[in-house]
PDB file of C-alpha atoms in Angstrom:
ATOM      1  CA  MET A   1     108.629  96.602 108.250  1.00  0.00           C
ATOM      2  CA  THR A   2     110.771  97.833 105.423  1.00  0.00           C
ATOM      3  CA  LYS A   3     111.634 101.329 105.180  1.00  0.00           C
ATOM      4  CA  ILE A   4     109.793 101.955 102.085  1.00  0.00           C
ATOM      5  CA  CYS A   5     106.436 100.508 103.884  1.00  0.00           C
ATOM      6  CA  GLU A   6     107.226 102.875 106.800  1.00  0.00           C
ATOM      7  CA  PHE A   7     107.861 105.673 104.291  1.00  0.00           C
ATOM      8  CA  THR A   8     104.588 104.937 102.547  1.00  0.00           C
ATOM      9  CA  LEU A   9     102.582 104.889 105.940  1.00  0.00           C
ATOM     10  CA  GLU A  10     104.349 108.469 106.524  1.00  0.00           C
ATOM     11  CA  MET A  11     102.884 109.774 103.070  1.00  0.00           C
ATOM     12  CA  ILE A  12      99.583 108.327 103.825  1.00  0.00           C
ATOM     13  CA  ASN A  13      99.434 110.342 107.180  1.00  0.00           C
ATOM     14  CA  PHE A  14     100.750 113.390 105.020  1.00  0.00           C
ATOM     15  CA  ASP A  15      97.786 112.963 102.851  1.00  0.00           C
ATOM     16  CA  ALA A  16      95.265 112.000 105.514  1.00  0.00           C
ATOM     17  CA  GLY A  17      91.727 112.970 104.438  1.00  0.00           C
ATOM     18  CA  GLU A  18      92.615 112.849 100.637  1.00  0.00           C
ATOM     19  CA  PRO A  19      91.997 109.180  99.613  1.00  0.00           C
ATOM     20  CA  GLU A  20      92.221 110.218  96.034  1.00  0.00           C
ATOM     21  CA  LEU A  21      95.843 111.239  96.602  1.00  0.00           C
ATOM     22  CA  ILE A  22      96.624 108.146  98.492  1.00  0.00           C
ATOM     23  CA  GLN A  23      95.092 105.879  96.043  1.00  0.00           C
ATOM     24  CA  HIS A  24      97.067 107.590  93.292  1.00  0.00           C
ATOM     25  CA  PHE A  25     100.643 107.675  94.687  1.00  0.00           C
ATOM     26  CA  ILE A  26     100.029 103.891  95.741  1.00  0.00           C
ATOM     27  CA  LYS A  27      99.159 103.008  92.054  1.00  0.00           C
ATOM     28  CA  VAL A  28     102.041 105.145  90.607  1.00  0.00           C
ATOM     29  CA  HIS A  29     104.357 103.243  93.099  1.00  0.00           C
ATOM     30  CA  GLU A  30     103.135  99.820  92.049  1.00  0.00           C
ATOM     31  CA  PHE A  31     103.699 100.597  88.271  1.00  0.00           C
ATOM     32  CA  ALA A  32     107.022 102.181  88.862  1.00  0.00           C
ATOM     33  CA  LEU A  33     108.262  99.085  90.897  1.00  0.00           C
ATOM     34  CA  LEU A  34     106.916  96.695  88.282  1.00  0.00           C
ATOM     35  CA  ILE A  35     108.423  98.674  85.332  1.00  0.00           C
ATOM     36  CA  GLY A  36     111.778  98.988  87.170  1.00  0.00           C
ATOM     37  CA  SER A  37     111.549  95.154  87.799  1.00  0.00           C
ATOM     38  CA  MET A  38     110.998  94.403  84.277  1.00  0.00           C
ATOM     39  CA  GLU A  39     113.597  96.697  83.008  1.00  0.00           C
ATOM     40  CA  SER A  40     116.275  94.928  85.692  1.00  0.00           C
ATOM     41  CA  VAL A  41     117.210  98.365  87.069  1.00  0.00           C
ATOM     42  CA  PRO A  42     119.457  97.797  90.023  1.00  0.00           C
ATOM     43  CA  TYR A  43     118.285  97.808  93.417  1.00  0.00           C
ATOM     44  CA  ASN A  44     119.838 101.338  94.356  1.00  0.00           C
ATOM     45  CA  ILE A  45     117.974 102.840  91.558  1.00  0.00           C
ATOM     46  CA  ILE A  46     114.590 101.023  92.141  1.00  0.00           C
ATOM     47  CA  GLU A  47     114.790 102.302  95.877  1.00  0.00           C
ATOM     48  CA  VAL A  48     114.928 106.020  94.320  1.00  0.00           C
ATOM     49  CA  ILE A  49     111.866 105.024  92.063  1.00  0.00           C
ATOM     50  CA  GLU A  50     109.954 103.782  94.816  1.00  0.00           C
ATOM     51  CA  ALA A  51     110.629 106.690  97.069  1.00  0.00           C
ATOM     52  CA  ALA A  52     109.934 109.277  94.160  1.00  0.00           C
ATOM     53  CA  ALA A  53     106.776 107.412  93.299  1.00  0.00           C
ATOM     54  CA  ILE A  54     105.541 107.603  96.809  1.00  0.00           C
ATOM     55  CA  VAL A  55     105.971 111.495  97.185  1.00  0.00           C
ATOM     56  CA  HIS A  56     105.932 112.613  93.629  1.00  0.00           C
ATOM     57  CA  ASP A  57     102.741 114.555  94.240  1.00  0.00           C
ATOM     58  CA  ILE A  58     103.384 115.614  97.823  1.00  0.00           C
ATOM     59  CA  GLY A  59     103.032 119.391  96.720  1.00  0.00           C
ATOM     60  CA  ILE A  60      99.267 119.014  95.662  1.00  0.00           C
ATOM     61  CA  LYS A  61      97.666 119.159  98.918  1.00  0.00           C
ATOM     62  CA  VAL A  62     100.331 122.003  99.940  1.00  0.00           C
ATOM     63  CA  CYS A  63      99.501 123.819  96.750  1.00  0.00           C
ATOM     64  CA  MET A  64      95.706 123.701  97.469  1.00  0.00           C
ATOM     65  CA  GLU A  65      96.104 125.102 101.074  1.00  0.00           C
ATOM     66  CA  LYS A  66      98.612 127.788  99.860  1.00  0.00           C
ATOM     67  CA  TYR A  67      97.199 128.792  96.398  1.00  0.00           C
ATOM     68  CA  GLY A  68      93.826 127.196  95.979  1.00  0.00           C
ATOM     69  CA  GLU A  69      95.139 125.424  92.778  1.00  0.00           C
ATOM     70  CA  CYS A  70      97.968 122.694  92.218  1.00  0.00           C
ATOM     71  CA  ASN A  71      99.075 122.752  88.667  1.00  0.00           C
ATOM     72  CA  GLY A  72     102.070 121.075  87.612  1.00  0.00           C
ATOM     73  CA  LYS A  73     104.412 123.723  87.969  1.00  0.00           C
ATOM     74  CA  LEU A  74     103.445 124.617  91.399  1.00  0.00           C
ATOM     75  CA  GLN A  75     103.698 120.939  92.532  1.00  0.00           C
ATOM     76  CA  GLU A  76     107.467 121.086  91.119  1.00  0.00           C
ATOM     77  CA  GLN A  77     108.009 124.313  93.226  1.00  0.00           C
ATOM     78  CA  GLU A  78     106.369 123.476  96.315  1.00  0.00           C
ATOM     79  CA  GLY A  79     106.787 119.686  96.607  1.00  0.00           C
ATOM     80  CA  PRO A  80     110.657 119.209  97.031  1.00  0.00           C
ATOM     81  CA  ALA A  81     110.898 120.603 100.631  1.00  0.00           C
ATOM     82  CA  TYR A  82     108.362 118.490 101.936  1.00  0.00           C
ATOM     83  CA  ALA A  83     109.835 115.503 100.188  1.00  0.00           C
ATOM     84  CA  GLU A  84     113.170 116.032 101.681  1.00  0.00           C
ATOM     85  CA  GLU A  85     111.902 116.580 105.202  1.00  0.00           C
ATOM     86  CA  LEU A  86     109.999 113.254 105.054  1.00  0.00           C
ATOM     87  CA  LEU A  87     113.075 111.480 103.641  1.00  0.00           C
ATOM     88  CA  ASN A  88     115.384 113.143 106.064  1.00  0.00           C
ATOM     89  CA  ARG A  89     113.119 112.402 108.993  1.00  0.00           C
ATOM     90  CA  LEU A  90     113.160 108.690 107.987  1.00  0.00           C
ATOM     91  CA  GLY A  91     117.037 108.487 107.510  1.00  0.00           C
ATOM     92  CA  PHE A  92     117.457 107.956 103.847  1.00  0.00           C
ATOM     93  CA  ARG A  93     120.779 108.464 102.442  1.00  0.00           C
ATOM     94  CA  LYS A  94     121.549 111.976 101.066  1.00  0.00           C
ATOM     95  CA  GLU A  95     122.058 110.688  97.532  1.00  0.00           C
ATOM     96  CA  LEU A  96     118.485 109.309  97.564  1.00  0.00           C
ATOM     97  CA  VAL A  97     117.293 112.367  99.000  1.00  0.00           C
ATOM     98  CA  GLU A  98     118.700 114.746  96.696  1.00  0.00           C
ATOM     99  CA  ARG A  99     117.422 112.651  93.600  1.00  0.00           C
ATOM    100  CA  VAL A 100     114.173 112.234  94.816  1.00  0.00           C
ATOM    101  CA  SER A 101     114.111 115.951  95.531  1.00  0.00           C
ATOM    102  CA  TYR A 102     115.085 116.453  91.912  1.00  0.00           C
ATOM    103  CA  LEU A 103     112.370 114.002  90.509  1.00  0.00           C
ATOM    104  CA  VAL A 104     109.641 115.528  92.554  1.00  0.00           C
ATOM    105  CA  ALA A 105     110.825 119.071  90.983  1.00  0.00           C
ATOM    106  CA  HIS A 106     110.658 117.948  87.603  1.00  0.00           C
ATOM    107  CA  HIS A 107     108.035 115.169  87.310  1.00  0.00           C
ATOM    108  CA  HIS A 108     105.676 117.231  85.265  1.00  0.00           C
ATOM    109  CA  THR A 109     108.574 118.219  82.960  1.00  0.00           C
ATOM    110  CA  TYR A 110     108.755 115.921  79.979  1.00  0.00           C
ATOM    111  CA  SER A 111     111.823 117.387  78.249  1.00  0.00           C
ATOM    112  CA  ASN A 112     115.448 116.513  79.071  1.00  0.00           C
ATOM    113  CA  ILE A 113     114.509 113.416  81.175  1.00  0.00           C
ATOM    114  CA  ASP A 114     117.962 112.526  82.438  1.00  0.00           C
ATOM    115  CA  GLY A 115     117.827 109.051  83.686  1.00  0.00           C
ATOM    116  CA  ILE A 116     115.797 105.718  83.849  1.00  0.00           C
ATOM    117  CA  ASP A 117     114.460 106.578  87.195  1.00  0.00           C
ATOM    118  CA  TYR A 118     113.129 109.890  85.973  1.00  0.00           C
ATOM    119  CA  GLN A 119     111.682 107.909  82.740  1.00  0.00           C
ATOM    120  CA  ILE A 120     109.929 105.137  84.823  1.00  0.00           C
ATOM    121  CA  LEU A 121     108.395 107.799  87.183  1.00  0.00           C
ATOM    122  CA  VAL A 122     107.055 109.705  84.282  1.00  0.00           C
ATOM    123  CA  GLU A 123     105.620 106.407  82.616  1.00  0.00           C
ATOM    124  CA  ALA A 124     104.195 105.171  86.153  1.00  0.00           C
ATOM    125  CA  ASP A 125     102.554 108.488  86.608  1.00  0.00           C
ATOM    126  CA  PHE A 126     100.870 108.599  82.890  1.00  0.00           C
ATOM    127  CA  LEU A 127      99.657 105.071  83.155  1.00  0.00           C
ATOM    128  CA  VAL A 128      97.660 105.927  86.163  1.00  0.00           C
ATOM    129  CA  ASN A 129      96.630 109.471  84.979  1.00  0.00           C
ATOM    130  CA  LEU A 130      95.494 108.339  81.731  1.00  0.00           C
ATOM    131  CA  PHE A 131      93.059 105.977  83.430  1.00  0.00           C
ATOM    132  CA  GLU A 132      92.105 108.273  86.309  1.00  0.00           C
ATOM    133  CA  ASN A 133      91.369 111.082  83.783  1.00  0.00           C
ATOM    134  CA  GLN A 134      89.674 108.692  81.538  1.00  0.00           C
ATOM    135  CA  GLU A 135      91.629 109.920  78.622  1.00  0.00           C
ATOM    136  CA  GLY A 136      90.386 108.882  75.080  1.00  0.00           C
ATOM    137  CA  LYS A 137      92.193 106.754  72.651  1.00  0.00           C
ATOM    138  CA  GLU A 138      93.646 109.402  70.487  1.00  0.00           C
ATOM    139  CA  ASN A 139      95.176 111.102  73.401  1.00  0.00           C
ATOM    140  CA  ILE A 140      96.546 107.955  74.712  1.00  0.00           C
ATOM    141  CA  GLN A 141      98.251 106.982  71.807  1.00  0.00           C
ATOM    142  CA  ALA A 142      99.715 110.473  71.501  1.00  0.00           C
ATOM    143  CA  VAL A 143     100.961 110.324  75.029  1.00  0.00           C
ATOM    144  CA  TYR A 144     102.215 106.795  74.321  1.00  0.00           C
ATOM    145  CA  ASN A 145     104.203 107.860  71.081  1.00  0.00           C
ATOM    146  CA  LYS A 146     105.495 110.836  72.830  1.00  0.00           C
ATOM    147  CA  ILE A 147     106.325 109.765  76.493  1.00  0.00           C
ATOM    148  CA  PHE A 148     106.819 106.073  76.752  1.00  0.00           C
ATOM    149  CA  LYS A 149     110.356 104.903  76.059  1.00  0.00           C
ATOM    150  CA  THR A 150     110.778 101.948  78.149  1.00  0.00           C
ATOM    151  CA  GLU A 151     109.847  98.586  76.502  1.00  0.00           C
ATOM    152  CA  SER A 152     108.112  97.627  79.956  1.00  0.00           C
ATOM    153  CA  GLY A 153     105.984 100.884  80.143  1.00  0.00           C
ATOM    154  CA  ARG A 154     105.186 100.623  76.399  1.00  0.00           C
ATOM    155  CA  LYS A 155     104.067  96.942  76.760  1.00  0.00           C
ATOM    156  CA  LEU A 156     102.101  97.941  79.744  1.00  0.00           C
ATOM    157  CA  CYS A 157     100.401 100.915  78.289  1.00  0.00           C
ATOM    158  CA  ARG A 158      99.553  98.883  74.809  1.00  0.00           C
ATOM    159  CA  GLN A 159      98.034  96.163  76.965  1.00  0.00           C
ATOM    160  CA  MET A 160      95.958  98.485  79.327  1.00  0.00           C
ATOM    161  CA  PHE A 161      94.620 100.534  76.758  1.00  0.00           C
ATOM    162  CA  MET A 162      94.650  98.495  73.596  1.00  0.00           C
ATOM    163  CA  ILE A 163      96.533 100.845  71.504  1.00  0.00           C
ATOM    164  CA  LYS A 164      99.040 100.356  68.788  1.00  0.00           C
ATOM    165  CA  ASP A 165     102.674 100.375  68.708  1.00  0.00           C
TER     166      ASP A 165
END
């Protein structure tokens, strides 16, 4: 079994009893991997993208238990420590742990996106959230215009939601 598969199973265990959270990160992971592959991102960055996609919302369950809510800022605040613990326990390299922790701590912050891994994570998360939240065409178009930067993410968004470039 690959390390990413083992990591995915650990995250499923972390979110046990919360099928919507599990379904969400599985979809975000798949879109992130697809966009990264379409963009010909090098393997070492794909590895970061995959790990970040799997744990990007790790703070949700924690925030709900701790605060009774889980807004984006609380997720960014609480999630990194749990992501780091999980990544370290499975023996991921230090640089990957640090970058994934950073991405978890910023994945709801859409200004100053500082890398292709960050951009792809945000785009994949939006592809899933726009669908799961049943956003209207007008909002989808606004998000597309503001957030989507990669050619691959833009193409997938246009195809999924039948919006204009």
